[in-house]
Amino acid sequence: MKFYMPVRVFDEKDCVKAHAKDIAAFGKKALIVTGRKSAFENGSFDDVTQTLKDTDTEYLVFSAVEENPSVETVFAAKERYENEGIDFVIGIGGGSPMDAAKAIALVLKHPETDPEYLYDNTKDPSALPVVCVPTTCGTGSEVTGVSVLTRHDKKTKISMVHKVFPKLALIDGKYLTGASHTLIVNSAVDALSHLYESVINAKVDDYVRMSAAAGLKLWAMIKPVLLGERDMTEEDRSILMRASALAGMSIAGSGTSLPHALSYVLTYDLSLAHGRAVGYFLPAFMAAAPAEQGNELLRYSGFEDADDLAAFIDKVFGKQDIPEAELDRTYDVVRNNAAKMKSASFEVDEKLLKDIVYDTYNRR
Ligand SMILES: [Fe+2]
């Protein structure tokens, strides 16, 4: 058993400004990696750039990260900045910019890199230092080494094999202010699935159970907000970001399982938001899990059982009609992935996988 969480985490109001010196300690020149819009609207970009100015740290900005960033985007950034003398990378935003920041930090460190490098575990995994400033509440990427990238050649998303843990995560719930209810729900369901999948996982241990239990109990406090039963407060935003970080620590300790594996095809083919695609398979996965493993997790997160979770998913996302051909492709991709078939804590054969993909939970 091991507990490896090498990220220095600060979770507090105005933490970017409070930790200016910690950021500046990584070097003289930063590359900021972010998406096209939200970081410029929620105050996170301004806080980071002001902090860099205050510490006389130069910076360049790569703000072309798309949703579900591709390997091509990572290499476009490499070509643009490899001769700029970048010392460290700051990822600001949701999972997409943070995951891209990790991959960019890796390829900037290795000028000889080609796209195969990302998927070759015999290569050196060292990267430039990464600082993450999350502005959504689902990915947990700020505390994991994972970078999930779109592979257009394979028509799906695949994690790069190298683990690039950020050196520093600066978590501030205020960056959720102004986020749409849809984004909050998508992110929060992603975090919930990380919490479940990390425990219903072949690699679970007591340290994962510890962080997941804490995350689930925080998550349950926000459930009424997700259902639209009350407005979100400043404290809720902090709690949800913390639940998401604890969920990230949980998957860093074990991993994700079938709902994530099954979600990637739907996201690639149907442009379904990550949380929504994962949420589609989550109730069936929890129903398939042994009761002694699943029930406690459901209870911690405020659900009576898998049916109650299914009702919640329906309420927040509405009914979803996924074409049969998509489910077929999803089933095929995961059935042929031996590692994913063994990722759950219980045995999954083709029949059970079929149940999870096609069963009544998904056709409710
Ligand atoms: Fe996820």
CSV table of C-alpha atoms and ligand atoms in Angstrom, one decimal:
chain,number,residue,atom,x,y,z
A,1,MET,CA,0.0,0.0,0.0
A,2,LYS,CA,1.2,3.5,-0.7
A,3,PHE,CA,-0.1,7.0,-0.5
A,4,TYR,CA,1.6,9.1,-3.1
A,5,MET,CA,0.2,12.6,-3.5
A,6,PRO,CA,3.2,14.8,-4.3
A,7,VAL,CA,1.2,18.0,-5.1
A,8,ARG,CA,1.5,20.9,-2.7
A,9,VAL,CA,-2.1,21.9,-2.2
A,10,PHE,CA,-3.3,25.3,-0.9
A,11,ASP,CA,-7.1,25.5,-0.6
A,12,GLU,CA,-8.1,28.9,0.5
A,13,LYS,CA,-9.6,32.2,-0.5
A,14,ASP,CA,-7.3,34.4,-2.7
A,15,CYS,CA,-4.7,31.7,-2.6
A,16,VAL,CA,-3.1,32.6,-6.0
A,17,LYS,CA,-2.1,36.0,-4.6
A,18,ALA,CA,-1.1,34.6,-1.2
A,19,HIS,CA,1.3,32.2,-2.9
A,20,ALA,CA,3.0,34.5,-5.3
A,21,LYS,CA,6.4,33.6,-4.0
A,22,ASP,CA,5.7,29.9,-4.4
A,23,ILE,CA,4.7,30.4,-8.0
A,24,ALA,CA,7.7,32.6,-8.8
A,25,ALA,CA,10.1,30.1,-7.3
A,26,PHE,CA,9.7,27.9,-10.4
A,27,GLY,CA,11.6,30.2,-12.6
A,28,LYS,CA,11.8,33.4,-14.6
A,29,LYS,CA,9.4,32.7,-17.4
A,30,ALA,CA,6.0,30.9,-17.3
A,31,LEU,CA,3.8,29.6,-20.0
A,32,ILE,CA,0.1,30.0,-19.1
A,33,VAL,CA,-2.1,27.3,-20.7
A,34,THR,CA,-5.8,27.9,-20.7
A,35,GLY,CA,-9.0,27.8,-22.7
A,36,ARG,CA,-10.4,30.5,-24.9
A,37,LYS,CA,-12.9,32.1,-22.5
A,38,SER,CA,-13.7,31.2,-18.9
A,39,ALA,CA,-10.3,32.0,-17.3
A,40,PHE,CA,-10.7,35.5,-18.7
A,41,GLU,CA,-14.1,35.9,-17.1
A,42,ASN,CA,-13.8,34.3,-13.7
A,43,GLY,CA,-10.9,36.3,-12.5
A,44,SER,CA,-8.4,33.5,-12.4
A,45,PHE,CA,-6.3,34.7,-15.4
A,46,ASP,CA,-6.1,38.2,-13.9
A,47,ASP,CA,-5.1,36.9,-10.5
A,48,VAL,CA,-2.3,34.8,-12.0
A,49,THR,CA,-1.0,37.5,-14.4
A,50,GLN,CA,-1.0,40.1,-11.7
A,51,THR,CA,0.9,37.8,-9.4
A,52,LEU,CA,3.5,37.1,-12.1
A,53,LYS,CA,3.8,40.9,-12.7
A,54,ASP,CA,4.2,41.5,-9.0
A,55,THR,CA,7.1,39.0,-8.8
A,56,ASP,CA,8.7,40.2,-12.1
A,57,THR,CA,8.1,36.8,-13.7
A,58,GLU,CA,7.8,36.9,-17.5
A,59,TYR,CA,4.9,35.0,-19.1
A,60,LEU,CA,3.5,33.9,-22.4
A,61,VAL,CA,-0.1,32.8,-22.9
A,62,PHE,CA,-1.3,29.8,-24.9
A,63,SER,CA,-5.1,30.1,-24.8
A,64,ALA,CA,-6.1,27.8,-27.7
A,65,VAL,CA,-6.9,24.7,-25.6
A,66,GLU,CA,-10.2,23.2,-26.8
A,67,GLU,CA,-12.6,21.0,-24.9
A,68,ASN,CA,-11.0,17.5,-24.7
A,69,PRO,CA,-7.6,18.7,-26.0
A,70,SER,CA,-5.9,16.7,-28.7
A,71,VAL,CA,-2.4,15.5,-29.1
A,72,GLU,CA,-2.2,18.0,-32.1
A,73,THR,CA,-2.9,20.9,-29.7
A,74,VAL,CA,-0.2,19.8,-27.4
A,75,PHE,CA,2.3,19.7,-30.2
A,76,ALA,CA,1.1,23.0,-31.7
A,77,ALA,CA,2.0,24.6,-28.3
A,78,LYS,CA,5.4,22.8,-28.3
A,79,GLU,CA,6.3,24.2,-31.7
A,80,ARG,CA,5.3,27.7,-30.7
A,81,TYR,CA,7.1,27.8,-27.4
A,82,GLU,CA,10.0,25.3,-27.5
A,83,ASN,CA,12.6,28.1,-28.2
A,84,GLU,CA,11.2,30.6,-25.7
A,85,GLY,CA,13.1,29.5,-22.6
A,86,ILE,CA,10.0,28.5,-20.7
A,87,ASP,CA,10.8,27.5,-17.1
A,88,PHE,CA,7.4,26.3,-15.9
A,89,VAL,CA,3.8,25.9,-17.0
A,90,ILE,CA,0.6,27.2,-15.4
A,91,GLY,CA,-2.6,25.5,-16.3
A,92,ILE,CA,-5.7,27.5,-15.5
A,93,GLY,CA,-9.3,26.2,-16.0
A,94,GLY,CA,-11.0,22.9,-16.0
A,95,GLY,CA,-9.7,19.5,-16.9
A,96,SER,CA,-8.9,20.3,-20.5
A,97,PRO,CA,-6.4,23.2,-19.9
A,98,MET,CA,-4.9,21.4,-16.9
A,99,ASP,CA,-4.4,18.1,-18.7
A,100,ALA,CA,-3.0,20.0,-21.7
A,101,ALA,CA,-0.6,21.9,-19.4
A,102,LYS,CA,0.8,18.7,-18.1
A,103,ALA,CA,1.4,17.2,-21.6
A,104,ILE,CA,2.9,20.5,-22.8
A,105,ALA,CA,5.2,20.6,-19.8
A,106,LEU,CA,6.3,17.1,-20.7
A,107,VAL,CA,7.0,17.8,-24.4
A,108,LEU,CA,8.7,21.2,-23.7
A,109,LYS,CA,11.2,19.3,-21.5
A,110,HIS,CA,12.0,16.9,-24.3
A,111,PRO,CA,12.7,18.8,-27.6
A,112,GLU,CA,13.1,15.6,-29.5
A,113,THR,CA,9.6,14.5,-28.7
A,114,ASP,CA,7.1,13.2,-31.2
A,115,PRO,CA,3.4,12.2,-30.4
A,116,GLU,CA,4.4,8.6,-29.8
A,117,TYR,CA,6.5,9.8,-26.8
A,118,LEU,CA,3.2,10.5,-24.9
A,119,TYR,CA,2.3,6.8,-25.2
A,120,ASP,CA,5.7,5.1,-24.8
A,121,ASN,CA,6.3,4.2,-21.2
A,122,THR,CA,10.0,3.4,-21.8
A,123,LYS,CA,10.6,7.2,-22.3
A,124,ASP,CA,11.7,9.7,-19.6
A,125,PRO,CA,8.5,11.0,-17.9
A,126,SER,CA,10.1,14.1,-16.4
A,127,ALA,CA,8.5,17.4,-17.2
A,128,LEU,CA,8.8,21.2,-16.5
A,129,PRO,CA,7.2,22.1,-13.2
A,130,VAL,CA,3.4,22.6,-13.5
A,131,VAL,CA,1.2,24.8,-11.4
A,132,CYS,CA,-2.6,24.3,-11.6
A,133,VAL,CA,-5.4,26.7,-10.8
A,134,PRO,CA,-8.7,24.8,-11.2
A,135,THR,CA,-11.8,26.8,-12.1
A,136,THR,CA,-14.3,23.9,-12.3
A,137,CYS,CA,-15.3,21.3,-9.7
A,138,GLY,CA,-15.0,17.9,-11.3
A,139,THR,CA,-11.8,17.0,-12.9
A,140,GLY,CA,-9.4,16.9,-9.9
A,141,SER,CA,-6.6,17.2,-12.4
A,142,GLU,CA,-4.9,19.7,-10.1
A,143,VAL,CA,-3.9,16.8,-7.8
A,144,THR,CA,-3.4,13.9,-10.3
A,145,GLY,CA,-0.6,13.0,-12.7
A,146,VAL,CA,-3.2,12.1,-15.4
A,147,SER,CA,-3.5,13.9,-18.8
A,148,VAL,CA,-6.4,12.6,-20.9
A,149,LEU,CA,-5.9,13.6,-24.6
A,150,THR,CA,-8.1,13.2,-27.6
A,151,ARG,CA,-6.6,10.8,-30.2
A,152,HIS,CA,-8.2,11.6,-33.5
A,153,ASP,CA,-6.4,8.7,-35.0
A,154,LYS,CA,-8.3,6.3,-32.7
A,155,LYS,CA,-11.5,8.4,-32.5
A,156,THR,CA,-11.5,8.5,-28.7
A,157,LYS,CA,-9.7,9.9,-25.7
A,158,ILE,CA,-6.7,8.1,-24.1
A,159,SER,CA,-4.6,9.1,-21.1
A,160,MET,CA,-0.9,9.6,-21.8
A,161,VAL,CA,1.2,6.9,-20.1
A,162,HIS,CA,3.4,9.4,-18.2
A,163,LYS,CA,2.3,10.8,-14.9
A,164,VAL,CA,2.9,14.5,-14.6
A,165,PHE,CA,1.8,15.6,-11.1
A,166,PRO,CA,1.6,19.4,-10.7
A,167,LYS,CA,4.1,20.8,-8.2
A,168,LEU,CA,1.5,23.2,-6.8
A,169,ALA,CA,-2.3,23.3,-6.8
A,170,LEU,CA,-4.0,26.6,-5.9
A,171,ILE,CA,-7.6,26.0,-5.1
A,172,ASP,CA,-10.0,28.8,-4.6
A,173,GLY,CA,-13.8,28.3,-4.8
A,174,LYS,CA,-14.3,31.9,-5.9
A,175,TYR,CA,-13.4,30.9,-9.5
A,176,LEU,CA,-16.7,29.0,-9.6
A,177,THR,CA,-18.6,32.3,-9.2
A,178,GLY,CA,-20.4,32.9,-12.5
A,179,ALA,CA,-20.1,29.3,-13.7
A,180,SER,CA,-23.3,28.1,-15.3
A,181,HIS,CA,-25.5,25.6,-13.5
A,182,THR,CA,-24.9,23.2,-16.4
A,183,LEU,CA,-21.2,23.4,-15.9
A,184,ILE,CA,-21.5,22.9,-12.2
A,185,VAL,CA,-23.7,19.9,-12.6
A,186,ASN,CA,-21.4,18.3,-15.3
A,187,SER,CA,-18.4,18.9,-13.1
A,188,ALA,CA,-20.0,17.7,-9.9
A,189,VAL,CA,-21.2,14.4,-11.5
A,190,ASP,CA,-17.7,13.9,-12.8
A,191,ALA,CA,-16.3,14.3,-9.3
A,192,LEU,CA,-19.0,12.0,-7.9
A,193,SER,CA,-18.0,9.3,-10.4
A,194,HIS,CA,-14.3,9.7,-9.5
A,195,LEU,CA,-15.3,9.2,-5.8
A,196,TYR,CA,-17.3,6.0,-6.6
A,197,GLU,CA,-14.9,4.6,-9.3
A,198,SER,CA,-11.8,5.0,-7.2
A,199,VAL,CA,-13.3,2.8,-4.4
A,200,ILE,CA,-15.2,0.3,-6.6
A,201,ASN,CA,-11.7,-0.3,-8.1
A,202,ALA,CA,-9.3,-3.2,-8.3
A,203,LYS,CA,-6.6,-1.0,-6.9
A,204,VAL,CA,-8.5,0.5,-3.9
A,205,ASP,CA,-6.8,0.7,-0.6
A,206,ASP,CA,-7.5,2.3,2.8
A,207,TYR,CA,-5.9,5.6,1.8
A,208,VAL,CA,-8.2,5.8,-1.2
A,209,ARG,CA,-11.2,4.9,0.9
A,210,MET,CA,-10.2,7.7,3.3
A,211,SER,CA,-10.1,10.5,0.7
A,212,ALA,CA,-13.2,9.2,-1.1
A,213,ALA,CA,-15.3,9.0,2.1
A,214,ALA,CA,-14.3,12.6,3.0
A,215,GLY,CA,-15.1,13.8,-0.6
A,216,LEU,CA,-18.5,12.0,-0.7
A,217,LYS,CA,-19.6,13.6,2.5
A,218,LEU,CA,-18.7,17.0,1.2
A,219,TRP,CA,-20.4,16.3,-2.1
A,220,ALA,CA,-23.6,15.3,-0.3
A,221,MET,CA,-23.8,18.8,1.2
A,222,ILE,CA,-24.0,20.3,-2.3
A,223,LYS,CA,-26.6,17.9,-3.7
A,224,PRO,CA,-29.6,20.2,-3.0
A,225,VAL,CA,-27.8,23.0,-5.0
A,226,LEU,CA,-27.4,20.6,-8.0
A,227,LEU,CA,-31.1,19.7,-7.8
A,228,GLY,CA,-31.9,23.4,-7.9
A,229,GLU,CA,-33.4,23.3,-4.4
A,230,ARG,CA,-31.4,26.2,-3.2
A,231,ASP,CA,-28.9,28.8,-4.5
A,232,MET,CA,-25.2,28.2,-4.3
A,233,THR,CA,-23.3,30.1,-1.6
A,234,GLU,CA,-19.6,31.1,-1.4
A,235,GLU,CA,-19.1,28.3,1.1
A,236,ASP,CA,-20.7,25.8,-1.3
A,237,ARG,CA,-18.3,26.7,-4.0
A,238,SER,CA,-15.3,26.0,-1.7
A,239,ILE,CA,-16.8,22.7,-0.5
A,240,LEU,CA,-17.5,21.5,-4.0
A,241,MET,CA,-14.0,22.4,-5.2
A,242,ARG,CA,-12.6,20.5,-2.2
A,243,ALA,CA,-14.8,17.5,-2.9
A,244,SER,CA,-13.4,17.5,-6.4
A,245,ALA,CA,-9.8,17.7,-5.2
A,246,LEU,CA,-10.4,14.8,-2.8
A,247,ALA,CA,-11.9,12.9,-5.7
A,248,GLY,CA,-8.8,13.6,-7.7
A,249,MET,CA,-6.6,12.3,-4.9
A,250,SER,CA,-8.8,9.2,-4.8
A,251,ILE,CA,-8.3,8.4,-8.5
A,252,ALA,CA,-4.6,9.3,-8.2
A,253,GLY,CA,-4.4,6.5,-5.6
A,254,SER,CA,-6.3,3.9,-7.6
A,255,GLY,CA,-7.8,5.0,-10.9
A,256,THR,CA,-11.1,5.3,-12.6
A,257,SER,CA,-13.1,2.3,-13.8
A,258,LEU,CA,-15.9,1.4,-16.3
A,259,PRO,CA,-18.1,4.5,-16.3
A,260,HIS,CA,-15.0,6.6,-17.4
A,261,ALA,CA,-13.8,4.0,-19.9
A,262,LEU,CA,-17.3,3.8,-21.4
A,263,SER,CA,-17.8,7.5,-21.5
A,264,TYR,CA,-15.0,8.4,-24.0
A,265,VAL,CA,-16.6,7.1,-27.1
A,266,LEU,CA,-19.8,9.0,-26.4
A,267,THR,CA,-17.8,12.2,-25.8
A,268,TYR,CA,-15.9,11.7,-29.0
A,269,ASP,CA,-18.7,10.8,-31.2
A,270,LEU,CA,-21.6,12.8,-29.7
A,271,SER,CA,-19.7,15.7,-28.1
A,272,LEU,CA,-21.4,14.7,-24.9
A,273,ALA,CA,-19.9,16.6,-21.9
A,274,HIS,CA,-17.6,14.4,-19.9
A,275,GLY,CA,-19.7,14.5,-16.7
A,276,ARG,CA,-22.8,13.8,-18.6
A,277,ALA,CA,-21.3,10.9,-20.5
A,278,VAL,CA,-19.9,9.3,-17.3
A,279,GLY,CA,-23.1,10.0,-15.5
A,280,TYR,CA,-25.0,8.0,-18.1
A,281,PHE,CA,-23.3,4.8,-17.0
A,282,LEU,CA,-22.9,5.5,-13.3
A,283,PRO,CA,-26.2,4.2,-11.9
A,284,ALA,CA,-25.8,0.8,-13.7
A,285,PHE,CA,-22.2,0.5,-12.5
A,286,MET,CA,-23.3,1.2,-8.9
A,287,ALA,CA,-26.2,-1.3,-9.3
A,288,ALA,CA,-23.8,-3.9,-10.6
A,289,ALA,CA,-21.3,-3.4,-7.7
A,290,PRO,CA,-21.6,-5.7,-4.7
A,291,ALA,CA,-23.9,-4.2,-2.1
A,292,GLU,CA,-21.3,-4.2,0.6
A,293,GLN,CA,-19.1,-2.0,-1.5
A,294,GLY,CA,-21.6,0.3,-3.2
A,295,ASN,CA,-24.2,1.0,-0.6
A,296,GLU,CA,-22.0,2.8,1.8
A,297,LEU,CA,-20.7,5.1,-0.9
A,298,LEU,CA,-24.2,5.8,-2.1
A,299,ARG,CA,-25.2,6.6,1.5
A,300,TYR,CA,-22.3,8.9,2.1
A,301,SER,CA,-23.2,10.9,-1.0
A,302,GLY,CA,-26.8,11.2,0.1
A,303,PHE,CA,-28.5,8.5,-2.0
A,304,GLU,CA,-30.6,5.6,-0.7
A,305,ASP,CA,-29.6,3.2,-3.4
A,306,ALA,CA,-28.7,3.0,-7.1
A,307,ASP,CA,-32.3,3.8,-8.1
A,308,ASP,CA,-32.1,7.0,-6.1
A,309,LEU,CA,-28.9,7.9,-7.9
A,310,ALA,CA,-30.5,7.1,-11.3
A,311,ALA,CA,-33.4,9.4,-10.4
A,312,PHE,CA,-30.9,12.2,-9.6
A,313,ILE,CA,-29.1,11.7,-12.9
A,314,ASP,CA,-32.4,11.9,-14.8
A,315,LYS,CA,-33.4,15.0,-12.9
A,316,VAL,CA,-30.2,16.9,-13.5
A,317,PHE,CA,-29.5,15.9,-17.1
A,318,GLY,CA,-33.0,15.0,-18.4
A,319,LYS,CA,-33.6,11.8,-20.3
A,320,GLN,CA,-30.9,10.9,-22.7
A,321,ASP,CA,-31.4,8.9,-25.8
A,322,ILE,CA,-28.1,7.4,-27.0
A,323,PRO,CA,-28.3,5.7,-30.5
A,324,GLU,CA,-27.9,2.0,-30.5
A,325,ALA,CA,-24.8,2.2,-32.8
A,326,GLU,CA,-23.0,4.3,-30.3
A,327,LEU,CA,-23.7,1.9,-27.5
A,328,ASP,CA,-22.4,-0.9,-29.7
A,329,ARG,CA,-19.1,0.9,-30.4
A,330,THR,CA,-18.8,1.8,-26.7
A,331,TYR,CA,-19.3,-1.8,-25.8
A,332,ASP,CA,-16.8,-3.1,-28.3
A,333,VAL,CA,-14.1,-0.6,-27.3
A,334,VAL,CA,-14.2,-1.5,-23.7
A,335,ARG,CA,-14.8,-5.2,-24.2
A,336,ASN,CA,-11.5,-5.3,-26.1
A,337,ASN,CA,-9.6,-3.4,-23.4
A,338,ALA,CA,-8.3,-6.0,-21.0
A,339,ALA,CA,-7.0,-3.5,-18.5
A,340,LYS,CA,-10.4,-1.7,-18.3
A,341,MET,CA,-12.3,-5.0,-18.0
A,342,LYS,CA,-10.2,-5.7,-14.9
A,343,SER,CA,-10.4,-2.2,-13.4
A,344,ALA,CA,-13.4,-2.7,-11.2
A,345,SER,CA,-13.3,-4.3,-7.7
A,346,PHE,CA,-15.7,-7.0,-8.8
A,347,GLU,CA,-15.5,-9.4,-11.7
A,348,VAL,CA,-16.8,-8.1,-15.0
A,349,ASP,CA,-17.5,-10.5,-17.9
A,350,GLU,CA,-19.0,-9.6,-21.2
A,351,LYS,CA,-22.5,-10.3,-20.0
A,352,LEU,CA,-22.2,-7.9,-17.1
A,353,LEU,CA,-20.6,-5.3,-19.3
A,354,LYS,CA,-23.5,-5.7,-21.6
A,355,ASP,CA,-25.9,-5.1,-18.7
A,356,ILE,CA,-24.1,-1.9,-17.7
A,357,VAL,CA,-24.0,-0.6,-21.3
A,358,TYR,CA,-27.5,-1.6,-22.4
A,359,ASP,CA,-29.6,-2.4,-19.4
A,360,THR,CA,-32.7,-0.7,-18.1
A,361,TYR,CA,-30.9,1.8,-16.0
A,362,ASN,CA,-29.7,3.3,-19.2
A,363,ARG,CA,-33.1,3.0,-20.8
A,364,ARG,CA,-35.2,4.3,-17.9
B,1,FE,FE,-13.6,12.4,-15.1
